mmCIF file with all atom_site columns, C-alpha atoms in Angstrom:
data_model
loop_
_atom_site.group_PDB
_atom_site.id
_atom_site.type_symbol
_atom_site.label_atom_id
_atom_site.label_alt_id
_atom_site.label_comp_id
_atom_site.label_asym_id
_atom_site.label_entity_id
_atom_site.label_seq_id
_atom_site.pdbx_PDB_ins_code
_atom_site.Cartn_x
_atom_site.Cartn_y
_atom_site.Cartn_z
_atom_site.occupancy
_atom_site.B_iso_or_equiv
_atom_site.pdbx_formal_charge
_atom_site.auth_seq_id
_atom_site.auth_comp_id
_atom_site.auth_asym_id
_atom_site.auth_atom_id
_atom_site.pdbx_PDB_model_num
ATOM 1   C CA . MET H 1 1   ? 194.678 75.687  114.300 1.00 55.00 ? 1   MET H CA 1
ATOM 2   C CA . PRO H 1 2   ? 198.420 76.214  114.165 1.00 72.00 ? 2   PRO H CA 1
ATOM 3   C CA . ASP H 1 3   ? 199.990 79.482  115.154 1.00 88.00 ? 3   ASP H CA 1
ATOM 4   C CA . ILE H 1 4   ? 202.313 81.351  112.830 1.00 89.00 ? 4   ILE H CA 1
ATOM 5   C CA . PRO H 1 5   ? 205.550 81.440  114.830 1.00 93.00 ? 5   PRO H CA 1
ATOM 6   C CA . TRP H 1 6   ? 207.804 84.432  115.358 1.00 95.00 ? 6   TRP H CA 1
ATOM 7   C CA . THR H 1 7   ? 209.643 85.423  112.214 1.00 94.00 ? 7   THR H CA 1
ATOM 8   C CA . THR H 1 8   ? 212.475 87.945  112.079 1.00 96.00 ? 8   THR H CA 1
ATOM 9   C CA . PRO H 1 9   ? 212.581 89.786  108.731 1.00 96.00 ? 9   PRO H CA 1
ATOM 10  C CA . THR H 1 10  ? 215.409 92.154  109.704 1.00 96.00 ? 10  THR H CA 1
ATOM 11  C CA . ALA H 1 11  ? 217.385 91.834  112.915 1.00 96.00 ? 11  ALA H CA 1
ATOM 12  C CA . PRO H 1 12  ? 217.693 95.118  114.800 1.00 97.00 ? 12  PRO H CA 1
ATOM 13  C CA . ALA H 1 13  ? 221.014 96.398  116.080 1.00 96.00 ? 13  ALA H CA 1
ATOM 14  C CA . PRO H 1 14  ? 221.699 94.790  119.487 1.00 92.00 ? 14  PRO H CA 1
ATOM 15  C CA . ASP H 1 15  ? 221.624 98.172  121.247 1.00 96.00 ? 15  ASP H CA 1
ATOM 16  C CA . ALA H 1 16  ? 218.410 99.353  119.531 1.00 97.00 ? 16  ALA H CA 1
ATOM 17  C CA . GLU H 1 17  ? 215.081 100.084 121.159 1.00 98.00 ? 17  GLU H CA 1
ATOM 18  C CA . VAL H 1 18  ? 212.186 98.581  119.170 1.00 98.00 ? 18  VAL H CA 1
ATOM 19  C CA . TYR H 1 19  ? 208.534 99.601  118.913 1.00 98.00 ? 19  TYR H CA 1
ATOM 20  C CA . VAL H 1 20  ? 206.124 96.775  119.727 1.00 98.00 ? 20  VAL H CA 1
ATOM 21  C CA . MET H 1 21  ? 202.478 96.254  118.916 1.00 98.00 ? 21  MET H CA 1
ATOM 22  C CA . ALA H 1 22  ? 200.189 93.539  120.274 1.00 98.00 ? 22  ALA H CA 1
ATOM 23  C CA . SER H 1 23  ? 196.638 93.149  119.060 1.00 97.00 ? 23  SER H CA 1
ATOM 24  C CA . ARG H 1 24  ? 193.641 90.988  119.809 1.00 97.00 ? 24  ARG H CA 1
ATOM 25  C CA . PHE H 1 25  ? 190.809 90.400  117.352 1.00 96.00 ? 25  PHE H CA 1
ATOM 26  C CA . GLU H 1 26  ? 187.532 88.570  117.869 1.00 97.00 ? 26  GLU H CA 1
ATOM 27  C CA . THR H 1 27  ? 185.254 87.921  114.913 1.00 97.00 ? 27  THR H CA 1
ATOM 28  C CA . THR H 1 28  ? 181.462 87.769  115.056 1.00 97.00 ? 28  THR H CA 1
ATOM 29  C CA . THR H 1 29  ? 181.230 84.373  113.334 1.00 96.00 ? 29  THR H CA 1
ATOM 30  C CA . LEU H 1 30  ? 183.310 81.299  112.651 1.00 94.00 ? 30  LEU H CA 1
ATOM 31  C CA . THR H 1 31  ? 183.172 82.159  108.944 1.00 94.00 ? 31  THR H CA 1
ATOM 32  C CA . GLY H 1 32  ? 184.668 85.554  109.771 1.00 94.00 ? 32  GLY H CA 1
ATOM 33  C CA . ALA H 1 33  ? 187.420 83.832  111.749 1.00 94.00 ? 33  ALA H CA 1
ATOM 34  C CA . LEU H 1 34  ? 188.220 81.594  108.805 1.00 91.00 ? 34  LEU H CA 1
ATOM 35  C CA . ARG H 1 35  ? 188.362 84.632  106.493 1.00 93.00 ? 35  ARG H CA 1
ATOM 36  C CA . PHE H 1 36  ? 190.680 86.392  108.923 1.00 92.00 ? 36  PHE H CA 1
ATOM 37  C CA . PHE H 1 37  ? 192.956 83.370  109.177 1.00 89.00 ? 37  PHE H CA 1
ATOM 38  C CA . LEU H 1 38  ? 193.105 82.829  105.417 1.00 90.00 ? 38  LEU H CA 1
ATOM 39  C CA . ARG H 1 39  ? 194.384 86.397  104.954 1.00 91.00 ? 39  ARG H CA 1
ATOM 40  C CA . ALA H 1 40  ? 197.099 85.974  107.602 1.00 89.00 ? 40  ALA H CA 1
ATOM 41  C CA . PRO H 1 41  ? 199.767 84.316  105.399 1.00 88.00 ? 41  PRO H CA 1
ATOM 42  C CA . GLY H 1 42  ? 199.640 87.242  102.961 1.00 92.00 ? 42  GLY H CA 1
ATOM 43  C CA . ILE H 1 43  ? 200.095 89.711  105.794 1.00 93.00 ? 43  ILE H CA 1
ATOM 44  C CA . ILE H 1 44  ? 203.019 87.702  107.206 1.00 89.00 ? 44  ILE H CA 1
ATOM 45  C CA . ARG H 1 45  ? 204.625 87.684  103.732 1.00 93.00 ? 45  ARG H CA 1
ATOM 46  C CA . GLN H 1 46  ? 204.130 91.464  103.628 1.00 96.00 ? 46  GLN H CA 1
ATOM 47  C CA . ILE H 1 47  ? 205.791 91.847  107.042 1.00 96.00 ? 47  ILE H CA 1
ATOM 48  C CA . ARG H 1 48  ? 208.775 89.789  105.880 1.00 94.00 ? 48  ARG H CA 1
ATOM 49  C CA . LYS H 1 49  ? 209.396 92.412  103.183 1.00 96.00 ? 49  LYS H CA 1
ATOM 50  C CA . ALA H 1 50  ? 208.400 95.510  105.156 1.00 97.00 ? 50  ALA H CA 1
ATOM 51  C CA . PRO H 1 51  ? 211.133 98.053  105.851 1.00 97.00 ? 51  PRO H CA 1
ATOM 52  C CA . GLY H 1 52  ? 211.724 98.357  109.583 1.00 98.00 ? 52  GLY H CA 1
ATOM 53  C CA . ALA H 1 53  ? 210.021 95.070  110.537 1.00 98.00 ? 53  ALA H CA 1
ATOM 54  C CA . HIS H 1 54  ? 211.957 93.214  113.240 1.00 98.00 ? 54  HIS H CA 1
ATOM 55  C CA . GLY H 1 55  ? 209.532 90.410  114.021 1.00 97.00 ? 55  GLY H CA 1
ATOM 56  C CA . ALA H 1 56  ? 205.966 89.157  113.956 1.00 96.00 ? 56  ALA H CA 1
ATOM 57  C CA . ALA H 1 57  ? 203.812 86.230  115.059 1.00 95.00 ? 57  ALA H CA 1
ATOM 58  C CA . LEU H 1 58  ? 200.149 85.220  115.055 1.00 95.00 ? 58  LEU H CA 1
ATOM 59  C CA . ARG H 1 59  ? 198.276 83.164  117.628 1.00 96.00 ? 59  ARG H CA 1
ATOM 60  C CA . ALA H 1 60  ? 195.077 81.756  116.132 1.00 93.00 ? 60  ALA H CA 1
ATOM 61  C CA . ARG H 1 61  ? 192.207 80.366  118.213 1.00 93.00 ? 61  ARG H CA 1
ATOM 62  C CA . LEU H 1 62  ? 189.756 79.613  115.436 1.00 88.00 ? 62  LEU H CA 1
ATOM 63  C CA . PRO H 1 63  ? 187.092 77.821  117.552 1.00 90.00 ? 63  PRO H CA 1
ATOM 64  C CA . ARG H 1 64  ? 187.018 80.874  119.854 1.00 93.00 ? 64  ARG H CA 1
ATOM 65  C CA . ARG H 1 65  ? 187.094 83.215  116.816 1.00 95.00 ? 65  ARG H CA 1
ATOM 66  C CA . THR H 1 66  ? 190.046 84.989  118.451 1.00 96.00 ? 66  THR H CA 1
ATOM 67  C CA . PHE H 1 67  ? 193.459 86.002  117.108 1.00 96.00 ? 67  PHE H CA 1
ATOM 68  C CA . LEU H 1 68  ? 196.458 87.677  118.697 1.00 96.00 ? 68  LEU H CA 1
ATOM 69  C CA . THR H 1 69  ? 199.215 89.393  116.782 1.00 96.00 ? 69  THR H CA 1
ATOM 70  C CA . LEU H 1 70  ? 202.586 90.471  118.046 1.00 97.00 ? 70  LEU H CA 1
ATOM 71  C CA . SER H 1 71  ? 205.102 92.508  116.086 1.00 98.00 ? 71  SER H CA 1
ATOM 72  C CA . ALA H 1 72  ? 208.277 94.535  116.579 1.00 98.00 ? 72  ALA H CA 1
ATOM 73  C CA . TRP H 1 73  ? 209.305 97.515  114.456 1.00 98.00 ? 73  TRP H CA 1
ATOM 74  C CA . GLU H 1 74  ? 212.179 99.919  114.016 1.00 98.00 ? 74  GLU H CA 1
ATOM 75  C CA . ASP H 1 75  ? 209.851 102.728 115.092 1.00 98.00 ? 75  ASP H CA 1
ATOM 76  C CA . GLN H 1 76  ? 206.231 103.841 115.055 1.00 98.00 ? 76  GLN H CA 1
ATOM 77  C CA . GLY H 1 77  ? 206.617 105.201 111.520 1.00 98.00 ? 77  GLY H CA 1
ATOM 78  C CA . ALA H 1 78  ? 207.644 101.794 110.153 1.00 98.00 ? 78  ALA H CA 1
ATOM 79  C CA . LEU H 1 79  ? 204.530 100.222 111.674 1.00 98.00 ? 79  LEU H CA 1
ATOM 80  C CA . HIS H 1 80  ? 202.282 102.948 110.247 1.00 97.00 ? 80  HIS H CA 1
ATOM 81  C CA . ARG H 1 81  ? 203.793 102.633 106.762 1.00 98.00 ? 81  ARG H CA 1
ATOM 82  C CA . PHE H 1 82  ? 203.141 98.882  106.919 1.00 98.00 ? 82  PHE H CA 1
ATOM 83  C CA . THR H 1 83  ? 199.502 99.243  108.021 1.00 97.00 ? 83  THR H CA 1
ATOM 84  C CA . ARG H 1 84  ? 198.780 101.714 105.213 1.00 97.00 ? 84  ARG H CA 1
ATOM 85  C CA . SER H 1 85  ? 200.221 99.477  102.498 1.00 96.00 ? 85  SER H CA 1
ATOM 86  C CA . GLU H 1 86  ? 198.796 96.468  100.683 1.00 95.00 ? 86  GLU H CA 1
ATOM 87  C CA . PRO H 1 87  ? 197.656 93.841  101.403 1.00 95.00 ? 87  PRO H CA 1
ATOM 88  C CA . HIS H 1 88  ? 197.260 94.901  105.049 1.00 96.00 ? 88  HIS H CA 1
ATOM 89  C CA . ARG H 1 89  ? 195.231 97.988  104.221 1.00 95.00 ? 89  ARG H CA 1
ATOM 90  C CA . SER H 1 90  ? 192.501 96.225  102.229 1.00 94.00 ? 90  SER H CA 1
ATOM 91  C CA . SER H 1 91  ? 192.524 93.189  104.552 1.00 93.00 ? 91  SER H CA 1
ATOM 92  C CA . ALA H 1 92  ? 191.891 95.412  107.573 1.00 94.00 ? 92  ALA H CA 1
ATOM 93  C CA . ARG H 1 93  ? 189.031 97.151  105.806 1.00 93.00 ? 93  ARG H CA 1
ATOM 94  C CA . ALA H 1 94  ? 187.468 93.837  104.789 1.00 92.00 ? 94  ALA H CA 1
ATOM 95  C CA . ALA H 1 95  ? 187.833 92.436  108.322 1.00 93.00 ? 95  ALA H CA 1
ATOM 96  C CA . SER H 1 96  ? 185.866 95.318  109.816 1.00 91.00 ? 96  SER H CA 1
ATOM 97  C CA . ALA H 1 97  ? 182.699 93.755  108.335 1.00 93.00 ? 97  ALA H CA 1
ATOM 98  C CA . TYR H 1 98  ? 183.018 90.661  110.556 1.00 94.00 ? 98  TYR H CA 1
ATOM 99  C CA . MET H 1 99  ? 184.945 91.968  113.549 1.00 96.00 ? 99  MET H CA 1
ATOM 100 C CA . ARG H 1 100 ? 183.268 91.850  116.950 1.00 96.00 ? 100 ARG H CA 1
ATOM 101 C CA . GLU H 1 101 ? 186.065 93.393  118.962 1.00 94.00 ? 101 GLU H CA 1
ATOM 102 C CA . SER H 1 102 ? 189.635 94.532  118.495 1.00 95.00 ? 102 SER H CA 1
ATOM 103 C CA . ALA H 1 103 ? 192.252 95.861  120.895 1.00 96.00 ? 103 ALA H CA 1
ATOM 104 C CA . PHE H 1 104 ? 195.755 97.235  120.431 1.00 97.00 ? 104 PHE H CA 1
ATOM 105 C CA . THR H 1 105 ? 198.600 98.104  122.746 1.00 97.00 ? 105 THR H CA 1
ATOM 106 C CA . TYR H 1 106 ? 202.061 99.536  122.087 1.00 98.00 ? 106 TYR H CA 1
ATOM 107 C CA . TRP H 1 107 ? 205.330 99.758  123.995 1.00 98.00 ? 107 TRP H CA 1
ATOM 108 C CA . THR H 1 108 ? 209.084 99.750  123.458 1.00 98.00 ? 108 THR H CA 1
ATOM 109 C CA . VAL H 1 109 ? 211.687 97.197  124.500 1.00 98.00 ? 109 VAL H CA 1
ATOM 110 C CA . PRO H 1 110 ? 215.419 96.730  124.036 1.00 98.00 ? 110 PRO H CA 1
ATOM 111 C CA . ALA H 1 111 ? 216.146 94.651  120.929 1.00 97.00 ? 111 ALA H CA 1
ATOM 112 C CA . THR H 1 112 ? 217.810 92.062  123.150 1.00 97.00 ? 112 THR H CA 1
ATOM 113 C CA . GLU H 1 113 ? 214.320 91.105  124.455 1.00 96.00 ? 113 GLU H CA 1
ATOM 114 C CA . LEU H 1 114 ? 213.233 89.795  121.037 1.00 97.00 ? 114 LEU H CA 1
ATOM 115 C CA . PRO H 1 115 ? 211.490 87.523  120.335 1.00 95.00 ? 115 PRO H CA 1
ATOM 116 C CA . LEU H 1 116 ? 208.670 88.657  122.560 1.00 92.00 ? 116 LEU H CA 1
ATOM 117 C CA . SER H 1 117 ? 206.550 86.330  124.669 1.00 94.00 ? 117 SER H CA 1
ATOM 118 C CA . TRP H 1 118 ? 202.841 85.742  124.277 1.00 95.00 ? 118 TRP H CA 1
ATOM 119 C CA . ALA H 1 119 ? 202.488 85.994  128.049 1.00 95.00 ? 119 ALA H CA 1
ATOM 120 C CA . GLU H 1 120 ? 203.762 89.582  127.981 1.00 95.00 ? 120 GLU H CA 1
ATOM 121 C CA . ALA H 1 121 ? 201.538 90.495  125.038 1.00 96.00 ? 121 ALA H CA 1
ATOM 122 C CA . GLU H 1 122 ? 198.456 89.028  126.711 1.00 95.00 ? 122 GLU H CA 1
ATOM 123 C CA . ARG H 1 123 ? 199.290 90.749  129.992 1.00 96.00 ? 123 ARG H CA 1
ATOM 124 C CA . ARG H 1 124 ? 199.578 94.111  128.263 1.00 96.00 ? 124 ARG H CA 1
ATOM 125 C CA . LEU H 1 125 ? 196.371 93.600  126.277 1.00 96.00 ? 125 LEU H CA 1
ATOM 126 C CA . ALA H 1 126 ? 194.504 92.681  129.486 1.00 94.00 ? 126 ALA H CA 1
ATOM 127 C CA . GLU H 1 127 ? 195.956 95.738  131.219 1.00 93.00 ? 127 GLU H CA 1
ATOM 128 C CA . ARG H 1 128 ? 194.848 97.905  128.322 1.00 87.00 ? 128 ARG H CA 1
ATOM 129 C CA . LYS H 1 129 ? 191.313 96.453  128.490 1.00 82.00 ? 129 LYS H CA 1
ATOM 130 C CA . ARG H 1 130 ? 191.068 97.220  132.214 1.00 83.00 ? 130 ARG H CA 1
ATOM 131 C CA . SER H 1 131 ? 192.097 100.841 131.625 1.00 81.00 ? 131 SER H CA 1
ATOM 132 C CA . ASP H 1 132 ? 189.526 101.437 128.848 1.00 74.00 ? 132 ASP H CA 1
#
């Protein structure tokens, strides 16, 4: 299954610090994974229009029922406004019915480090899992 590559809706100022979120989702069934993946393009379209969004990508591993997301935001408030708006809000609620596990981690980086690497996101998610 193809990944959705990094997209940059609004470039941050070169000297800005950006707020980053990485997430990992595992669904209970393959059907749940397909549902999750089919909602992803709508969420990416939403991110492209979201105020304060500086980048986003999705790594889909449908056979493993696992998805990683990576996004960069102007600040924590911009991310929270996005997550509370549609279609993300209703998609997240619907996904809870078929989600086995989810994990989130947050940090800040200089804007010059965008786009972010999957290796860094996975490292931080693994570190977060060990500390839980």
